[in-house]
Amino acid sequence: MSLSGEILLKLKFLRYLDLSDNTYLNLSNGGFSGVVPPTLGNLSNLQFLDLASGSLFVKDVEWMTSLVSLKKLKMDGVNFSMVGSKWMEALNMLPFLTELLLQYCELSSPISSLSSINFTSLSILNIGGKYLQSKFPIWLQNISSITFIDLSLNDLYGQISPGLGELPNLQHLDLSWNRYLTGNCSQLLSGSWKKIEFLDLAANNFLGTIPASIGNFCNLKHLDVRLNGLTGSLPEFLKEIKNCSSEGVAALKVFYQS
């Protein structure tokens, strides 16, 4: 069973609504505002929840830990500034979560420390925007299922481990405009990203050179490493990647400043 916000708006004389068996709830176009009700935590069968809105806010996230069947959570634009420091720990308790979309949510507490990883099926993580201040979450390198990471437009800082370059299924990585992230580009791009298509490291503090081994990234369509401290010449890189037979290479866009 599924339910959307557009349907709810038409139920003008509704007095009672039982959503306990609902697995899909999309209220993103419902025109709702105010506090997200913690009673949503009673929907233990829910697998998809979309509350994306610029008019909602969350006071706490404890109720989310009861959504034990949840696979996709989309709350882009919902204000999380009041939730405190344990929101990532709460979401980490959802073992079936595959998509976590919290873009532009006014997140304000660190995401760097998780003692253990429970959402090991996570595939998509998007918490870009609104200047989240945190040390880079090194635990990301332990989620082999992840395909999409967007942490752009935040205030993340710290060293990027070369282990991030070993994620076997990663297709999209956007760390742009964090300014204080640093790492050795030569090591990071020498990993095993065989499926990588989109790579944006712009406006950080990455050092080193683009290694010749990036020529193995034959699915790459977008590379942006501007505004870093990189050295080396771009033509050498282009010579390597032209050895690929993938059609995607023909559409490759490169943004580079030495």
Short mmCIF file of C-alpha atoms in Angstrom, two decimals:
data_model
loop_
_atom_site.label_atom_id
_atom_site.label_comp_id
_atom_site.label_asym_id
_atom_site.label_seq_id
_atom_site.Cartn_x
_atom_site.Cartn_y
_atom_site.Cartn_z
CA MET A 1 0.00 0.00 0.00
CA SER A 2 1.23 3.49 -0.82
CA LEU A 3 0.06 6.97 0.07
CA SER A 4 1.04 10.40 -1.20
CA GLY A 5 0.59 13.92 0.14
CA GLU A 6 -1.50 15.02 -2.83
CA ILE A 7 -4.15 12.45 -1.89
CA LEU A 8 -4.15 13.55 1.75
CA LEU A 9 -4.89 17.14 0.80
CA LYS A 10 -8.14 16.05 -0.84
CA LEU A 11 -9.43 14.30 2.30
CA LYS A 12 -11.04 17.43 3.78
CA PHE A 13 -13.45 15.63 6.12
CA LEU A 14 -11.08 12.91 7.32
CA ARG A 15 -11.37 12.09 11.05
CA TYR A 16 -9.40 8.86 11.31
CA LEU A 17 -6.58 7.38 9.21
CA ASP A 18 -4.79 4.10 9.89
CA LEU A 19 -1.39 3.88 8.19
CA SER A 20 -0.05 0.96 10.23
CA ASP A 21 0.23 -1.43 7.26
CA ASN A 22 1.58 1.17 4.86
CA THR A 23 4.96 0.47 3.24
CA TYR A 24 5.26 3.60 1.06
CA LEU A 25 4.56 7.11 2.29
CA ASN A 26 5.28 10.15 0.12
CA LEU A 27 4.22 13.49 1.62
CA SER A 28 6.77 15.58 -0.26
CA ASN A 29 4.12 17.45 -2.28
CA GLY A 30 1.58 17.67 0.51
CA GLY A 31 2.03 21.31 1.46
CA PHE A 32 2.67 20.40 5.09
CA SER A 33 4.54 22.61 7.55
CA GLY A 34 5.59 22.49 11.19
CA VAL A 35 7.05 19.65 13.26
CA VAL A 36 7.40 16.17 11.76
CA PRO A 37 5.25 14.07 14.15
CA PRO A 38 7.22 11.43 16.10
CA THR A 39 4.19 9.14 15.77
CA LEU A 40 5.51 8.28 12.30
CA GLY A 41 7.80 5.96 14.23
CA ASN A 42 4.81 3.68 14.78
CA LEU A 43 4.87 2.72 11.09
CA SER A 44 7.18 -0.23 11.57
CA ASN A 45 6.31 -1.71 8.16
CA LEU A 46 7.29 1.43 6.29
CA GLN A 47 9.95 0.91 3.61
CA PHE A 48 9.86 4.27 1.80
CA LEU A 49 9.42 7.66 3.47
CA ASP A 50 9.60 10.93 1.55
CA LEU A 51 9.05 14.12 3.53
CA ALA A 52 11.14 16.45 1.35
CA SER A 53 10.00 19.98 2.12
CA GLY A 54 11.24 23.45 2.92
CA SER A 55 8.56 23.98 5.58
CA LEU A 56 9.06 21.07 7.98
CA PHE A 57 11.44 20.66 10.92
CA VAL A 58 12.46 17.84 13.24
CA LYS A 59 12.85 18.18 17.00
CA ASP A 60 14.33 14.73 17.62
CA VAL A 61 15.18 11.61 15.62
CA GLU A 62 14.53 8.92 18.24
CA TRP A 63 11.30 7.92 16.51
CA MET A 64 13.24 7.03 13.38
CA THR A 65 14.92 4.10 15.15
CA SER A 66 11.53 2.34 15.19
CA LEU A 67 11.30 2.33 11.39
CA VAL A 68 13.02 -1.03 11.32
CA SER A 69 11.88 -1.94 7.78
CA LEU A 70 12.86 1.36 6.19
CA LYS A 71 14.88 1.19 2.95
CA LYS A 72 14.68 4.75 1.65
CA LEU A 73 14.53 7.99 3.66
CA LYS A 74 14.24 11.26 1.79
CA MET A 75 13.95 14.44 3.83
CA ASP A 76 15.68 17.02 1.65
CA GLY A 77 15.08 20.54 2.92
CA VAL A 78 13.66 19.49 6.29
CA ASN A 79 15.27 21.50 9.11
CA PHE A 80 17.35 19.27 11.42
CA SER A 81 19.00 22.09 13.40
CA MET A 82 17.20 21.13 16.63
CA VAL A 83 17.90 17.39 16.71
CA GLY A 84 21.17 17.36 18.64
CA SER A 85 24.26 15.29 18.01
CA LYS A 86 22.95 11.71 17.70
CA TRP A 87 21.05 11.78 14.42
CA MET A 88 23.56 9.69 12.49
CA GLU A 89 23.72 7.13 15.30
CA ALA A 90 19.92 6.86 15.17
CA LEU A 91 19.85 6.30 11.43
CA ASN A 92 22.66 3.77 11.71
CA MET A 93 20.20 1.56 13.63
CA LEU A 94 18.16 0.96 10.46
CA PRO A 95 19.65 -2.28 9.09
CA PHE A 96 17.83 -2.27 5.72
CA LEU A 97 18.46 1.37 4.82
CA THR A 98 19.77 1.69 1.26
CA GLU A 99 19.11 5.38 0.48
CA LEU A 100 19.64 8.33 2.83
CA LEU A 101 18.83 11.72 1.31
CA LEU A 102 19.21 14.69 3.67
CA GLN A 103 20.33 17.49 1.37
CA TYR A 104 20.11 21.07 2.70
CA CYS A 105 18.81 19.97 6.12
CA GLU A 106 20.71 22.37 8.41
CA LEU A 107 22.64 19.46 9.89
CA SER A 108 24.99 20.78 12.53
CA SER A 109 26.59 17.92 14.46
CA PRO A 110 29.55 15.67 13.62
CA ILE A 111 29.11 12.54 11.53
CA SER A 112 32.64 11.25 11.96
CA SER A 113 32.31 8.67 14.72
CA LEU A 114 30.25 5.49 14.52
CA SER A 115 31.45 2.68 16.76
CA SER A 116 29.96 0.09 14.39
CA ILE A 117 28.21 0.08 11.03
CA ASN A 118 24.69 -1.37 10.98
CA PHE A 119 23.35 0.05 7.70
CA THR A 120 25.72 -2.12 5.70
CA SER A 121 23.35 -2.14 2.70
CA LEU A 122 23.59 1.64 2.23
CA SER A 123 23.88 2.48 -1.46
CA ILE A 124 23.10 6.22 -1.71
CA LEU A 125 24.21 8.89 0.76
CA ASN A 126 23.43 12.54 0.04
CA ILE A 127 23.91 15.02 2.88
CA GLY A 128 25.31 17.83 0.79
CA GLY A 129 24.70 21.50 1.47
CA LYS A 130 24.24 23.82 4.43
CA TYR A 131 27.78 23.64 5.75
CA LEU A 132 27.80 20.64 8.05
CA GLN A 133 30.86 20.92 10.32
CA SER A 134 32.48 17.57 10.96
CA LYS A 135 35.63 15.55 10.54
CA PHE A 136 35.40 13.38 7.44
CA PRO A 137 33.49 10.14 8.22
CA ILE A 138 36.18 7.51 7.75
CA TRP A 139 33.58 4.78 8.33
CA LEU A 140 32.36 5.31 4.75
CA GLN A 141 35.25 3.22 3.47
CA ASN A 142 33.73 0.20 5.25
CA ILE A 143 30.44 0.25 3.30
CA SER A 144 31.26 -1.78 0.20
CA SER A 145 27.69 -1.53 -1.16
CA ILE A 146 27.76 2.25 -1.55
CA THR A 147 27.42 3.61 -5.09
CA PHE A 148 26.67 7.34 -4.56
CA ILE A 149 28.22 9.78 -2.07
CA ASP A 150 27.49 13.52 -2.05
CA LEU A 151 29.02 15.48 0.84
CA SER A 152 29.51 18.69 -1.12
CA LEU A 153 29.07 22.26 0.12
CA ASN A 154 29.83 21.45 3.75
CA ASP A 155 32.60 22.31 6.19
CA LEU A 156 34.12 18.83 6.40
CA TYR A 157 37.77 18.64 7.35
CA GLY A 158 40.53 16.13 7.94
CA GLN A 159 42.50 13.58 5.97
CA ILE A 160 40.85 11.43 3.31
CA SER A 161 42.08 7.88 3.69
CA PRO A 162 43.24 6.03 0.55
CA GLY A 163 40.81 3.34 1.69
CA LEU A 164 38.00 5.39 0.21
CA GLY A 165 39.49 4.62 -3.18
CA GLU A 166 38.89 0.90 -2.64
CA LEU A 167 35.08 1.05 -2.63
CA PRO A 168 34.29 -1.46 -5.41
CA ASN A 169 30.82 -0.21 -6.39
CA LEU A 170 31.27 3.56 -6.14
CA GLN A 171 29.95 5.43 -9.19
CA HIS A 172 29.48 8.99 -7.91
CA LEU A 173 31.66 10.89 -5.43
CA ASP A 174 31.17 14.62 -4.77
CA LEU A 175 33.33 16.16 -2.04
CA SER A 176 33.52 19.59 -3.66
CA TRP A 177 33.64 22.88 -1.79
CA ASN A 178 34.50 21.61 1.65
CA ARG A 179 37.74 23.65 1.57
CA TYR A 180 39.46 21.90 4.49
CA LEU A 181 39.50 18.31 3.25
CA THR A 182 42.97 17.11 2.45
CA GLY A 183 44.63 14.00 1.16
CA ASN A 184 47.10 12.60 -1.30
CA CYS A 185 45.42 12.61 -4.69
CA SER A 186 47.99 10.19 -6.09
CA GLN A 187 47.04 7.58 -3.49
CA LEU A 188 43.29 8.19 -3.57
CA LEU A 189 43.08 7.89 -7.36
CA SER A 190 45.25 4.78 -7.44
CA GLY A 191 42.42 2.70 -5.94
CA SER A 192 40.00 0.26 -7.53
CA TRP A 193 37.16 2.53 -8.65
CA LYS A 194 36.34 0.49 -11.74
CA LYS A 195 32.76 1.84 -11.87
CA ILE A 196 33.37 5.51 -11.07
CA GLU A 197 31.50 7.89 -13.41
CA PHE A 198 31.41 11.22 -11.54
CA LEU A 199 34.30 12.51 -9.41
CA ASP A 200 34.31 16.05 -8.00
CA LEU A 201 37.03 17.04 -5.52
CA ALA A 202 37.02 20.76 -6.38
CA ALA A 203 37.82 23.49 -3.85
CA ASN A 204 39.55 21.44 -1.18
CA ASN A 205 43.17 20.95 -0.17
CA PHE A 206 44.17 17.80 -2.05
CA LEU A 207 47.87 17.49 -2.88
CA GLY A 208 50.01 15.39 -5.18
CA THR A 209 49.51 14.49 -8.82
CA ILE A 210 46.89 12.72 -10.89
CA PRO A 211 48.39 9.23 -11.26
CA ALA A 212 48.67 7.41 -14.57
CA SER A 213 46.53 4.61 -13.11
CA ILE A 214 43.45 6.84 -13.42
CA GLY A 215 43.55 5.73 -17.05
CA ASN A 216 41.81 2.59 -15.78
CA PHE A 217 38.69 4.60 -14.87
CA CYS A 218 37.09 3.87 -18.20
CA ASN A 219 33.54 4.78 -17.08
CA LEU A 220 34.54 8.27 -15.94
CA LYS A 221 32.42 11.04 -17.45
CA HIS A 222 33.08 13.97 -15.08
CA LEU A 223 36.32 14.89 -13.28
CA ASP A 224 36.74 18.17 -11.40
CA VAL A 225 39.88 18.73 -9.33
CA ARG A 226 40.12 22.53 -9.59
CA LEU A 227 41.16 24.75 -6.70
CA ASN A 228 43.41 22.23 -4.97
CA GLY A 229 47.20 22.02 -4.60
CA LEU A 230 47.79 19.49 -7.35
CA THR A 231 50.90 19.35 -9.50
CA GLY A 232 51.66 17.66 -12.79
CA SER A 233 50.42 18.08 -16.32
CA LEU A 234 46.97 17.24 -17.57
CA PRO A 235 48.04 15.97 -21.04
CA GLU A 236 49.72 12.94 -19.46
CA PHE A 237 46.44 12.02 -17.81
CA LEU A 238 44.46 12.40 -21.03
CA LYS A 239 46.94 10.19 -22.88
CA GLU A 240 46.36 7.39 -20.39
CA ILE A 241 42.56 7.53 -20.33
CA LYS A 242 42.30 7.54 -24.12
CA ASN A 243 43.42 3.92 -23.98
CA CYS A 244 39.91 3.06 -22.76
CA SER A 245 37.41 1.60 -25.20
CA SER A 246 34.37 2.70 -23.18
CA GLU A 247 31.92 5.00 -24.99
CA GLY A 248 31.66 7.04 -21.79
CA VAL A 249 35.21 8.34 -22.22
CA ALA A 250 34.17 10.18 -25.38
CA ALA A 251 31.84 12.34 -23.25
CA LEU A 252 34.39 12.94 -20.48
CA LYS A 253 34.44 16.46 -19.01
CA VAL A 254 37.63 17.45 -17.18
CA PHE A 255 38.16 20.52 -15.00
CA TYR A 256 41.73 20.94 -13.82
CA GLN A 257 44.09 23.62 -12.61
CA SER A 258 47.71 22.76 -11.84
#
